[in-house]
Coordinates of N, CA and C in Angstrom, one line a residue:
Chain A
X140 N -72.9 -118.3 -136.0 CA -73.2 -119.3 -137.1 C -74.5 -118.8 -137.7
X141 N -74.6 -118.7 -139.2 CA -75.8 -118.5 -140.0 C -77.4 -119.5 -139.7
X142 N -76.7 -120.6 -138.8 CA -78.2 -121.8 -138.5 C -78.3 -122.2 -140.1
X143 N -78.8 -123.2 -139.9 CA -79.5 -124.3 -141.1 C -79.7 -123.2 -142.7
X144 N -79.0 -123.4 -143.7 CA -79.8 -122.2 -144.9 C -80.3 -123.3 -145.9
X145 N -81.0 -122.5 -146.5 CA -82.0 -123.8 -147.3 C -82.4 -122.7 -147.9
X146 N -82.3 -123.1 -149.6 CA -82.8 -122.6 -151.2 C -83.3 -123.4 -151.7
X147 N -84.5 -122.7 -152.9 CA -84.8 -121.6 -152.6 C -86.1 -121.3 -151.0
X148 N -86.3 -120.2 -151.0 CA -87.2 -119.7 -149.9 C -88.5 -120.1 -150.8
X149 N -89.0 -119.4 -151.3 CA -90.5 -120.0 -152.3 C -90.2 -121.0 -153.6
X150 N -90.7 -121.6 -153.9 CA -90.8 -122.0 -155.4 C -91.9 -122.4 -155.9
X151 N -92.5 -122.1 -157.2 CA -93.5 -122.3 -157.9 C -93.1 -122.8 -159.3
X152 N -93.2 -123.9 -159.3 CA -93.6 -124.6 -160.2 C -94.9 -125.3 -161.0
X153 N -94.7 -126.1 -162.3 CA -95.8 -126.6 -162.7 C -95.8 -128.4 -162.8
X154 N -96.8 -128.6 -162.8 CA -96.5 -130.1 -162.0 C -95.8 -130.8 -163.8
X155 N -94.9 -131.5 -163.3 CA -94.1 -132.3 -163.9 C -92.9 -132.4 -164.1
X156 N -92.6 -131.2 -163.8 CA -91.5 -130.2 -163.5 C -90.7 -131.1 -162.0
X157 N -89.5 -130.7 -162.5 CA -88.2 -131.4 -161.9 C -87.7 -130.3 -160.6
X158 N -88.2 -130.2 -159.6 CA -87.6 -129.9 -158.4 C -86.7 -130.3 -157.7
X159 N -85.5 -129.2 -157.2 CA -84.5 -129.1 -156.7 C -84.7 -128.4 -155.3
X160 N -84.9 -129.2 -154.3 CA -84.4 -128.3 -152.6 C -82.9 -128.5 -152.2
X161 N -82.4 -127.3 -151.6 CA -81.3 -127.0 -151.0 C -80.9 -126.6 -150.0
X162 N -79.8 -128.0 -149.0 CA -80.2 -127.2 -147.5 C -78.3 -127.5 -147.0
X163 N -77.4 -126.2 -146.7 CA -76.7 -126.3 -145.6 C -77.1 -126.3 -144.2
X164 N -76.1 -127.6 -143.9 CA -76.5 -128.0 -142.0 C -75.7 -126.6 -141.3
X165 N -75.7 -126.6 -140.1 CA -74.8 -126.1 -139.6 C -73.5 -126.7 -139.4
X166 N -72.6 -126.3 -139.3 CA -71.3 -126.6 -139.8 C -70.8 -127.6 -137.9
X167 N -70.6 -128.8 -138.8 CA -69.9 -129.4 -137.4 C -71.2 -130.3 -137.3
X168 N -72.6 -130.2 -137.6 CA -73.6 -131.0 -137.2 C -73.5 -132.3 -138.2
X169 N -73.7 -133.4 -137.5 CA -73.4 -134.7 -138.3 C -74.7 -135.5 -138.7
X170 N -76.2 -135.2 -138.3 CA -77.1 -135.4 -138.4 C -78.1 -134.4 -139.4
X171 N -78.9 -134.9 -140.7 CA -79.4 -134.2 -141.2 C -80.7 -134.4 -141.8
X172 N -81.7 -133.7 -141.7 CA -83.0 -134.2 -141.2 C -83.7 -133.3 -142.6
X173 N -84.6 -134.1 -143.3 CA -85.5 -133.3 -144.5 C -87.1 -133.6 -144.2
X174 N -87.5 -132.6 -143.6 CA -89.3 -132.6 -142.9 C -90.0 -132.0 -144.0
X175 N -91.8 -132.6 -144.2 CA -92.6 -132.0 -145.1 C -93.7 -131.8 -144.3
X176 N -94.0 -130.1 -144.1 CA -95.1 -129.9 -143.4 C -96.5 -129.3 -144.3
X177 N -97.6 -129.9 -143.8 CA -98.9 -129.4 -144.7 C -100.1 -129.4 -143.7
X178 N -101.1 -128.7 -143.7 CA -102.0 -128.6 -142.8 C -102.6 -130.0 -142.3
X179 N -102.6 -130.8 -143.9 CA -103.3 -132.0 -143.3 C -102.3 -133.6 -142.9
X180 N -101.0 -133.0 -143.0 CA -100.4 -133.8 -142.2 C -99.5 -133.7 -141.4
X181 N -99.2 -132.6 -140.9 CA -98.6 -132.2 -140.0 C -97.0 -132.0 -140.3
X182 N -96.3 -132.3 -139.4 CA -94.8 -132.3 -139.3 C -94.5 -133.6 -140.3
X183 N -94.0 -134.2 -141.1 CA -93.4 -135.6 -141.3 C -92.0 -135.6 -141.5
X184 N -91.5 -136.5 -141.2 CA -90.1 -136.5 -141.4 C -89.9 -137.5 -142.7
X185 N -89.0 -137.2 -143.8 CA -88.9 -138.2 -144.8 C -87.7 -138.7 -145.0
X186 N -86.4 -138.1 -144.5 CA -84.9 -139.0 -145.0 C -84.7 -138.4 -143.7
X187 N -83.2 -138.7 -142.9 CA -82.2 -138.3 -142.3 C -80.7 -139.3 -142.6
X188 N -79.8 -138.0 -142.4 CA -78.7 -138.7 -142.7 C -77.3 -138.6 -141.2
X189 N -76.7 -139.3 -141.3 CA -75.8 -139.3 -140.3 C -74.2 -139.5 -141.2
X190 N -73.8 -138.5 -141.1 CA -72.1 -138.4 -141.6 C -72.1 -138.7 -142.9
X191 N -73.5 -137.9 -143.5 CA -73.5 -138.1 -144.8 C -74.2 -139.6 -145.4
X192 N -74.5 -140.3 -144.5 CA -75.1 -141.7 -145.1 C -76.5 -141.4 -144.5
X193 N -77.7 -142.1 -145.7 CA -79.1 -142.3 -145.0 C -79.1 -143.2 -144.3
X194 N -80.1 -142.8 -143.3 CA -79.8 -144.0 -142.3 C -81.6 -144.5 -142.0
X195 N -82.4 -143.8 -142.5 CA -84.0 -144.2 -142.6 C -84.6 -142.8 -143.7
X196 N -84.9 -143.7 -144.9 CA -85.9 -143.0 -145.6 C -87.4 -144.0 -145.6
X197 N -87.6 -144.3 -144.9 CA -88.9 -145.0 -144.7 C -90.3 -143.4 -144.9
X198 N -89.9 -142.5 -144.6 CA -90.8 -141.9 -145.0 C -90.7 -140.8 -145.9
X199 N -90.3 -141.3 -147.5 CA -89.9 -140.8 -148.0 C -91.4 -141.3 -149.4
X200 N -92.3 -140.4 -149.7 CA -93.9 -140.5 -150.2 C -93.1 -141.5 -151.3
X201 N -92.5 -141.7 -152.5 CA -92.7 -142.6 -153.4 C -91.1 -142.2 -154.3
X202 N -91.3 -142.9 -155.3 CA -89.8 -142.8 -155.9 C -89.7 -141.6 -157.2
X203 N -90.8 -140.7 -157.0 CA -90.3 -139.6 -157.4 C -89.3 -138.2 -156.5
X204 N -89.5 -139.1 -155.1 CA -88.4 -138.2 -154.6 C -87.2 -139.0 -154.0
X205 N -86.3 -138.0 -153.9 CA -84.8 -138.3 -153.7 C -83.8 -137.4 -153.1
X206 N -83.3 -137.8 -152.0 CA -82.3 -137.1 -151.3 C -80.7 -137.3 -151.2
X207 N -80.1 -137.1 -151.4 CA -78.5 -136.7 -151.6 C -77.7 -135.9 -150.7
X208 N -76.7 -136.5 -149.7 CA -75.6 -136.0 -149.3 C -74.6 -136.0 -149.5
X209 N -74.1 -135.1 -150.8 CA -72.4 -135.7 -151.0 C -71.5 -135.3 -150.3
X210 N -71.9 -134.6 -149.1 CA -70.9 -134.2 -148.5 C -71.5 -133.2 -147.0
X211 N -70.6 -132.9 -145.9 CA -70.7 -132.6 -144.8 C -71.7 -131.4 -144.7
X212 N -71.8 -130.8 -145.9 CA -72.4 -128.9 -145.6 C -73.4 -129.1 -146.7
X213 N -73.7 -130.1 -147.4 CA -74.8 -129.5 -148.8 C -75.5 -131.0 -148.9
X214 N -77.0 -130.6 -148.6 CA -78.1 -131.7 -149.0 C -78.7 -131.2 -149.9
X215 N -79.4 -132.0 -150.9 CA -80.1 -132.0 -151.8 C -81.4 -132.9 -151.6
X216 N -82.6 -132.3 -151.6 CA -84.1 -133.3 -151.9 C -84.6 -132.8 -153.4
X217 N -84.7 -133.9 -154.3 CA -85.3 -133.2 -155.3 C -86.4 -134.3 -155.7
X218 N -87.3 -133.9 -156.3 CA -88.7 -134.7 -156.5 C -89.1 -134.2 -158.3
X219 N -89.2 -135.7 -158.7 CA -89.1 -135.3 -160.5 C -89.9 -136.8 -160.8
X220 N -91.1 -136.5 -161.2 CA -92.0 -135.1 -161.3 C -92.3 -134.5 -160.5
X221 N -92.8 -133.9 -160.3 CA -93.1 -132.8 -159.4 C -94.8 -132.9 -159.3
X222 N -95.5 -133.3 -158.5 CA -97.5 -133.3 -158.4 C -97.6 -132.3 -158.1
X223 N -99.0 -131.4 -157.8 CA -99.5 -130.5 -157.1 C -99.7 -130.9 -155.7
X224 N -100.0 -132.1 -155.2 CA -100.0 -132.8 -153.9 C -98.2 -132.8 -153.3
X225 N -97.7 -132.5 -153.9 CA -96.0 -132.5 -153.4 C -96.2 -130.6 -152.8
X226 N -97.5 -129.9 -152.8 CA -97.3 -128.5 -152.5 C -97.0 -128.4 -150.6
X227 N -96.0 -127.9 -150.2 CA -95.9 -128.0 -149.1 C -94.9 -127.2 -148.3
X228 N -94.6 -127.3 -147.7 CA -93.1 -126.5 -146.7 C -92.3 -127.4 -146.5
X229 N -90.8 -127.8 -146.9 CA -90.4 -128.7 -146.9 C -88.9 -128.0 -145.9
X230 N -88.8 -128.5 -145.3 CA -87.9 -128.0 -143.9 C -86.6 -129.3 -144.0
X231 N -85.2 -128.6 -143.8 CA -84.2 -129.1 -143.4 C -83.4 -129.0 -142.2
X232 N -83.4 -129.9 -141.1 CA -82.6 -129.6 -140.0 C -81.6 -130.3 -139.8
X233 N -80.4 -129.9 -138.2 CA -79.5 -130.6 -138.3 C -79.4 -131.1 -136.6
X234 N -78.6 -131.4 -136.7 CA -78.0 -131.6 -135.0 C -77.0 -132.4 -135.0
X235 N -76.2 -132.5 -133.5 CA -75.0 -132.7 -133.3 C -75.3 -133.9 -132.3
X236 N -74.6 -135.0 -132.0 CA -74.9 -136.1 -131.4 C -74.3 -135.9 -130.2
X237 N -73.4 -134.8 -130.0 CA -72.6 -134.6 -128.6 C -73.7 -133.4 -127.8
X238 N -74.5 -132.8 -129.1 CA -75.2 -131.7 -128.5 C -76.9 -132.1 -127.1
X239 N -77.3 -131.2 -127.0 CA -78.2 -131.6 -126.6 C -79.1 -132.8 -127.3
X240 N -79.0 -133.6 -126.0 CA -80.2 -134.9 -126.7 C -81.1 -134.4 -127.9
X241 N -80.9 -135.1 -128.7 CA -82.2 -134.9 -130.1 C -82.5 -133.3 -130.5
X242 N -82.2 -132.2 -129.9 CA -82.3 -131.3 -130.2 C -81.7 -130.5 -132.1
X243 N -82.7 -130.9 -132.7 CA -82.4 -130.1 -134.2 C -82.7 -128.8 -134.3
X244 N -82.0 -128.3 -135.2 CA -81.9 -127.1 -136.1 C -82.7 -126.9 -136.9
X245 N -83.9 -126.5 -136.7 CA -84.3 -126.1 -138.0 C -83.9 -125.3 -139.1
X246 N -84.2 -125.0 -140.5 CA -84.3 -123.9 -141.3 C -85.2 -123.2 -141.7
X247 N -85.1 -122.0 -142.3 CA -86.4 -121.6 -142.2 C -87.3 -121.9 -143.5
X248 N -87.4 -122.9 -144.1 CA -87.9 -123.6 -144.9 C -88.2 -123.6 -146.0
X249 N -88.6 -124.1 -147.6 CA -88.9 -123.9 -148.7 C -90.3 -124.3 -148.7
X250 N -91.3 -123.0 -149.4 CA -92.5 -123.4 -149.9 C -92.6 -123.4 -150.7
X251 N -93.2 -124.7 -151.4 CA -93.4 -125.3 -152.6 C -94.7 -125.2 -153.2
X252 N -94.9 -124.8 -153.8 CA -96.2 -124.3 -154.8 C -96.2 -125.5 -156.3
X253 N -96.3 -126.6 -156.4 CA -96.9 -127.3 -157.8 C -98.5 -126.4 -158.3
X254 N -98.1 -126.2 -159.4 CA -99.3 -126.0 -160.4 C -99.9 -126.8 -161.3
Chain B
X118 N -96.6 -148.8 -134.6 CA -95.4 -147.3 -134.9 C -95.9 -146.3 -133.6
X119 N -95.0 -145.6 -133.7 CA -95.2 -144.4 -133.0 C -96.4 -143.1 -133.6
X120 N -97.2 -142.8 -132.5 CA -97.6 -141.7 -133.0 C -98.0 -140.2 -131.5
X121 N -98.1 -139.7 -131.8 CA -97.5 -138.2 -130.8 C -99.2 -137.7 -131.2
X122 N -99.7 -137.2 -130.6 CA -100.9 -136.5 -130.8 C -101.1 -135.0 -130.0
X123 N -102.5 -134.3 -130.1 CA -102.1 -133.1 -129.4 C -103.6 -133.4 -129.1
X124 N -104.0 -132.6 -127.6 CA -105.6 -132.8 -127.5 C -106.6 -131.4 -128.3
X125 N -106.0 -129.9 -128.0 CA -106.1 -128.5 -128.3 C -105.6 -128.7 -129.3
X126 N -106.5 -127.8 -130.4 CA -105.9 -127.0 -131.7 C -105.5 -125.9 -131.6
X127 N -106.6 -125.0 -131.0 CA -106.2 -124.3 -130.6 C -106.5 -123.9 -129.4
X128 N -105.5 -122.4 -128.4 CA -105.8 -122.1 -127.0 C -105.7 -120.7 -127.7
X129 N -106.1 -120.2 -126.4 CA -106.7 -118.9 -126.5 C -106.2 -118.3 -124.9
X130 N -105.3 -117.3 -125.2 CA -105.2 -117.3 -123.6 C -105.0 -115.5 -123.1
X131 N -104.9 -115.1 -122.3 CA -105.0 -113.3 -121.7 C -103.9 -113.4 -122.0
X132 N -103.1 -112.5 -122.1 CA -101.6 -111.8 -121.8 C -101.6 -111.6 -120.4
X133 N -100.3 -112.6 -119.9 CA -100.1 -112.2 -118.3 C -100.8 -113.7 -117.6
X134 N -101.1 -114.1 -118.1 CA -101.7 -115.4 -117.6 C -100.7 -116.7 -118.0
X135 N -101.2 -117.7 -116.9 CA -100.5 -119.0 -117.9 C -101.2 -119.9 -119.0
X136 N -100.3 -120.9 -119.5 CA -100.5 -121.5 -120.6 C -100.7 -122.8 -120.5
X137 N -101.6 -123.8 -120.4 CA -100.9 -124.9 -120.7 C -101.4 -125.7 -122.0
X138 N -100.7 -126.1 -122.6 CA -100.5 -127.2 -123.6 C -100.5 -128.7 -123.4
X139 N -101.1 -129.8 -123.6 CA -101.1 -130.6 -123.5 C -101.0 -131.7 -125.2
X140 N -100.3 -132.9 -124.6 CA -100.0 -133.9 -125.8 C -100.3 -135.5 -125.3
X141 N -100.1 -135.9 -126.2 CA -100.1 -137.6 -125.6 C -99.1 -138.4 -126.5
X142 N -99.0 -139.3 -125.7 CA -97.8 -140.0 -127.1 C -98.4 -141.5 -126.7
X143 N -97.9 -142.1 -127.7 CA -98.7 -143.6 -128.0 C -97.8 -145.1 -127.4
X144 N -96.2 -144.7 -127.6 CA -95.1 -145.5 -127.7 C -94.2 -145.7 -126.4
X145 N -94.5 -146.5 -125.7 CA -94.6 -146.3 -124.0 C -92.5 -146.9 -124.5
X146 N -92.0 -147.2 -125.4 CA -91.0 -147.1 -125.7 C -90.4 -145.5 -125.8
X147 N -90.8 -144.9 -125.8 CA -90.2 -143.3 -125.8 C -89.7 -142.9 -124.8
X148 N -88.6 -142.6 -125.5 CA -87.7 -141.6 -124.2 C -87.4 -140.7 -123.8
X149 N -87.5 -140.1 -125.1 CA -87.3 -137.8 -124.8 C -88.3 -137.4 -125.5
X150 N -88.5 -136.5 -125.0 CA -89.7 -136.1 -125.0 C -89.0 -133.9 -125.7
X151 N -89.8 -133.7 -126.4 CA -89.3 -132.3 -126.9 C -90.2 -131.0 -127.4
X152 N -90.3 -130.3 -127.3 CA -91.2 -129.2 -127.6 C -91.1 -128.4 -128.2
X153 N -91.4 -127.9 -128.9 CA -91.3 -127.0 -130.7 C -92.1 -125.9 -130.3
X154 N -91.6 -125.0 -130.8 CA -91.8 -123.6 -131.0 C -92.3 -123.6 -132.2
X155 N -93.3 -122.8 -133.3 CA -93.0 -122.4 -134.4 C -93.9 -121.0 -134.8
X156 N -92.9 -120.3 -135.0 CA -93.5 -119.3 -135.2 C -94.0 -118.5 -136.8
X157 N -94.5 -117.9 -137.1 CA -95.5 -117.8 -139.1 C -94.2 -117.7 -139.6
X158 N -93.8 -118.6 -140.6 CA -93.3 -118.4 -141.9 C -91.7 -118.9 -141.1
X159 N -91.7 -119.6 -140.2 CA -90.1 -119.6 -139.6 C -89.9 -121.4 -139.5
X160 N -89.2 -121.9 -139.3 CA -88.7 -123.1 -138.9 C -89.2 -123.4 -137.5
X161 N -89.6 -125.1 -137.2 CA -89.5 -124.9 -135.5 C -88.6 -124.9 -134.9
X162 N -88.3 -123.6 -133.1 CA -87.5 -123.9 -132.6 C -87.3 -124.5 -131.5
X163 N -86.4 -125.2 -130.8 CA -86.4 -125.9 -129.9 C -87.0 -124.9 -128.6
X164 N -87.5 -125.5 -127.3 CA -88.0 -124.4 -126.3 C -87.3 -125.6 -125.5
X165 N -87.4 -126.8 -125.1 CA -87.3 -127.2 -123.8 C -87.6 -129.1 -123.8
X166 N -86.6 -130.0 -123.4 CA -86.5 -131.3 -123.6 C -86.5 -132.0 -122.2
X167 N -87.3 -133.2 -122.3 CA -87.3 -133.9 -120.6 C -86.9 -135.6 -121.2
X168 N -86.4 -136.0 -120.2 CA -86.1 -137.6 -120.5 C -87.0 -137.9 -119.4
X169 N -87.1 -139.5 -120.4 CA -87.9 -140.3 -119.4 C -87.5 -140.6 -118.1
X170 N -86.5 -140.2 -117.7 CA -86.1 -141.0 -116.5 C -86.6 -139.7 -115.2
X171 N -87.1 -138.4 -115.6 CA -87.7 -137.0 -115.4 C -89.3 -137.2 -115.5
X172 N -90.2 -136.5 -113.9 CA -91.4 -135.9 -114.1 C -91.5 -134.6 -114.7
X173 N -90.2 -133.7 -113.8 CA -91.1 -132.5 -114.3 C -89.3 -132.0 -114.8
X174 N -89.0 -130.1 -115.8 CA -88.1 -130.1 -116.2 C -88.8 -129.2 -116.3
X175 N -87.7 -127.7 -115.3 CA -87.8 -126.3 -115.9 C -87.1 -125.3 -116.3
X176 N -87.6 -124.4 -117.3 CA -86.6 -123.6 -117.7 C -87.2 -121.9 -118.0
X177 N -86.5 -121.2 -118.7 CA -87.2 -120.0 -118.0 C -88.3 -119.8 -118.8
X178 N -89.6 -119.5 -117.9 CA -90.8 -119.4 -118.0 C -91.5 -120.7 -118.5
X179 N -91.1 -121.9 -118.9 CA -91.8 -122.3 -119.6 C -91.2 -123.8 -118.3
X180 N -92.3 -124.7 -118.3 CA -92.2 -126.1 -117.7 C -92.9 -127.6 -118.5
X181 N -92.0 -128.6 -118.4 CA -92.3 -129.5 -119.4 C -92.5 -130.3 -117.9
X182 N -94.2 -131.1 -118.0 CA -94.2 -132.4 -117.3 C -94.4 -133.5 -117.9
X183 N -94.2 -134.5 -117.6 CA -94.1 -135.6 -118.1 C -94.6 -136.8 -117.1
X184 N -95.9 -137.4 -117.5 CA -96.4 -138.3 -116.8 C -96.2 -139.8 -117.3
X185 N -95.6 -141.0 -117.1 CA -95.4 -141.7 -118.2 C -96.4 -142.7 -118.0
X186 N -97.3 -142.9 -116.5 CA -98.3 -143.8 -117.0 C -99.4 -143.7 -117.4
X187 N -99.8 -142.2 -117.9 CA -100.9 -142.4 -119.1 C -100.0 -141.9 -119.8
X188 N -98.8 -141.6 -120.3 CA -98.6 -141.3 -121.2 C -99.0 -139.8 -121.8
X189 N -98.5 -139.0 -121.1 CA -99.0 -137.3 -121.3 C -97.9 -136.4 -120.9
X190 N -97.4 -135.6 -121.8 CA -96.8 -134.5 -121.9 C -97.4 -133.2 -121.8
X191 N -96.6 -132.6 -121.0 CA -97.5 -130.7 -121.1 C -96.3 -130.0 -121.1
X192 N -96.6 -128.9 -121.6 CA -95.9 -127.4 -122.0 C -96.8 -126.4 -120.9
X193 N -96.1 -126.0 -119.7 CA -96.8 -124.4 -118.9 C -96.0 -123.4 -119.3
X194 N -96.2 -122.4 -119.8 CA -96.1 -121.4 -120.4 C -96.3 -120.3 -119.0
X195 N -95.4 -119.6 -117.9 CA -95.7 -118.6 -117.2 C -95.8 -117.5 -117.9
X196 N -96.7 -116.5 -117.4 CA -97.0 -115.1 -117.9 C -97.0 -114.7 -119.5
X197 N -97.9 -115.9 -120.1 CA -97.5 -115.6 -121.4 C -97.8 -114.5 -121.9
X198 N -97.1 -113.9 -122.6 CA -96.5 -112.9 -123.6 C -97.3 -112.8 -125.1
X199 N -97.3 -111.8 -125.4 CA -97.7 -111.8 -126.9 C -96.7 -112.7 -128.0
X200 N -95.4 -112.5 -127.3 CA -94.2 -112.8 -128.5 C -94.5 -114.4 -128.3
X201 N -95.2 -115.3 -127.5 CA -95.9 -116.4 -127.1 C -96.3 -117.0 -128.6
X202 N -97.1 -116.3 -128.6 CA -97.9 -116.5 -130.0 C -97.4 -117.3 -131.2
X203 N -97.5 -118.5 -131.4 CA -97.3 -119.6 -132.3 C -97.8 -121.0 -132.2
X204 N -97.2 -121.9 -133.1 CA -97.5 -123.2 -132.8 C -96.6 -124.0 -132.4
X205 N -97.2 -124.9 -131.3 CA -96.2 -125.3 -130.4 C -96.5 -126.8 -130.9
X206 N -95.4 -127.8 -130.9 CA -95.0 -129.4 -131.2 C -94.8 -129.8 -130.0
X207 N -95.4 -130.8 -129.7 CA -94.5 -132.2 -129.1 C -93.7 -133.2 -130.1
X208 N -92.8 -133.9 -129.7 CA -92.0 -134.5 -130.4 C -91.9 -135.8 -129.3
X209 N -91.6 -136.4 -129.9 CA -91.0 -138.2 -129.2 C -90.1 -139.0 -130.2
X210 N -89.1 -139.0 -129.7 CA -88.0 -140.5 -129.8 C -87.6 -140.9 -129.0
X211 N -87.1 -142.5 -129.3 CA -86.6 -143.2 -128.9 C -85.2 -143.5 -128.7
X212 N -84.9 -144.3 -127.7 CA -83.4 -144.1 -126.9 C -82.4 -143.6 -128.4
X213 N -82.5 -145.0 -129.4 CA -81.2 -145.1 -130.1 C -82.1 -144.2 -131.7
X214 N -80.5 -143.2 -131.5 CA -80.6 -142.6 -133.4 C -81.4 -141.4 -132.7
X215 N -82.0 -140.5 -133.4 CA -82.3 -139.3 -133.5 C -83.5 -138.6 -134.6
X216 N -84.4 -139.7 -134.6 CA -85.4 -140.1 -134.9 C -86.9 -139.3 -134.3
X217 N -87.2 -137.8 -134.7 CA -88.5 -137.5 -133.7 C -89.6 -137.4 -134.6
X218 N -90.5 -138.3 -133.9 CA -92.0 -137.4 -134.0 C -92.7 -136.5 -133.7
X219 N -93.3 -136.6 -134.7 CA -94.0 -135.2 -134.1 C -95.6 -135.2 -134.0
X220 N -96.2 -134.5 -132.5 CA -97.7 -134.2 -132.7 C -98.2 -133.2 -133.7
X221 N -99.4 -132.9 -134.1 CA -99.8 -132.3 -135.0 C -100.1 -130.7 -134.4
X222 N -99.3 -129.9 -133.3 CA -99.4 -128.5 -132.8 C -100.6 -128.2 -132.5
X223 N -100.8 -127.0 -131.6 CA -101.2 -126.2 -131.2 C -101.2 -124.7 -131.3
X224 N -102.1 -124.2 -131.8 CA -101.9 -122.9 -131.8 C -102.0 -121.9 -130.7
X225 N -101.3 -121.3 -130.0 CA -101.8 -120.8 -129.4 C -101.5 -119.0 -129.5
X226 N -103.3 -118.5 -129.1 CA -103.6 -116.9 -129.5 C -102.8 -116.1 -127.8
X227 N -102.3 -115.1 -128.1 CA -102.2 -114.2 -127.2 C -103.6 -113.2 -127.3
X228 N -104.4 -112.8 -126.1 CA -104.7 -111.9 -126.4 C -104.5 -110.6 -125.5
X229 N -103.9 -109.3 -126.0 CA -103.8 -108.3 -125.1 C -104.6 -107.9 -124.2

């Protein structure tokens, strides 16, 4: 299996600007997880979804972002506008409920550059 | 709410020596406990997971303890290795859903 893929790998934009993240799970994983990491706050988790439904976006920073599952293999987070405080590594994982306890997949993540 | 913390930013250790890492977690409701790998420019990877109902939980080279009445997790790292070299997470959730926290890592230096 390819593990978690997530597009693009860098992106630079300029702040106002309509961002699009892209993340295949691994295939058969029913849990899907969208993490924002930055030096000064660490790991966060912001949506996860289970069989395609959110099931806690409680940490999801404000209503210029938005995540979308239409389906078992393709998430989407996109944030519009886009700030320069939205600069970050934004990580999508997965996992399987039969698999090891809590154990996710990460990808190897999008870094996000607002200008 | 839950919160996961780390005591070390960073460690600094010989090549060939052990490692330990240390965490704390806040949520005496937590049940598994999980430890992150991450290495520059990569995703974290899973290394090694203990349930509460577990002190200690080994796997190769690496040992997770778990003390639940102060509330403290560690990562021992045997003979660590250059390829060692990254930042390590603790993580915590609870029984129901799939829900983890995370502490704020550790770096830890290999040095030859």
């Amino acid at each position: 299996d390819a593990g978690v893929i997530q597009s693009p790998r860098h992106e630079v934009t300029e702040m106002g600007q309509e961002v699009t993240l892209r993340c295949k799970p691994i295939s058969g994983h029913d849990y899907l997880f969208w993490y924002r990491q930055t030096m000064m706050r660490g790991l966060e988790l912001l949506i996860y979804f289970n069989n395609n439904v959110p099931i806690d976006d409680s940490g999801m920073p404000e209503d210029r972002f938005s995540a979308k599952m239409p389906n078992a293999s393709f998430s989407t987070l996109k944030i519009q506008p886009s700030e320069p405080r939205d600069s970050a590594v934004y990580f999508c994982a997965s996992s399987l409920t039969s698999g090891r306890l809590n154990e996710q997949f990460f990808g190897p993540g999008t870094r996000l550059t607002v200008l | 709410g839950e919160s996961v913390g780390l005591h070390l930013p960073t460690l600094s250790v010989q090549e060939g020596d052990n490692s330990i890492i240390n965490c704390a977690y806040s949520n005496s409701a937590s049940d598994y406990f999980i430890w992150y790998k991450q290495e520059s420019g990569k995703g974290p990877q899973f290394i090694i997971d203990i349930r509460s109902n577990m002190d200690k939980r080994q796997g190769q080279r690496v040992t997770v303890l778990l003390n639940k009445t102060v509330k403290h997790l560690s990562l021992q790292i045997a003979a660590t290795q250059p390829g060692d070299s990254a930042v390590y997470f603790c993580a915590a959730s609870k029984a129901a859903g799939n829900k983890l926290t995370f502490g704020g890592g550790t770096r830890v230096l290999v040095k030859p």
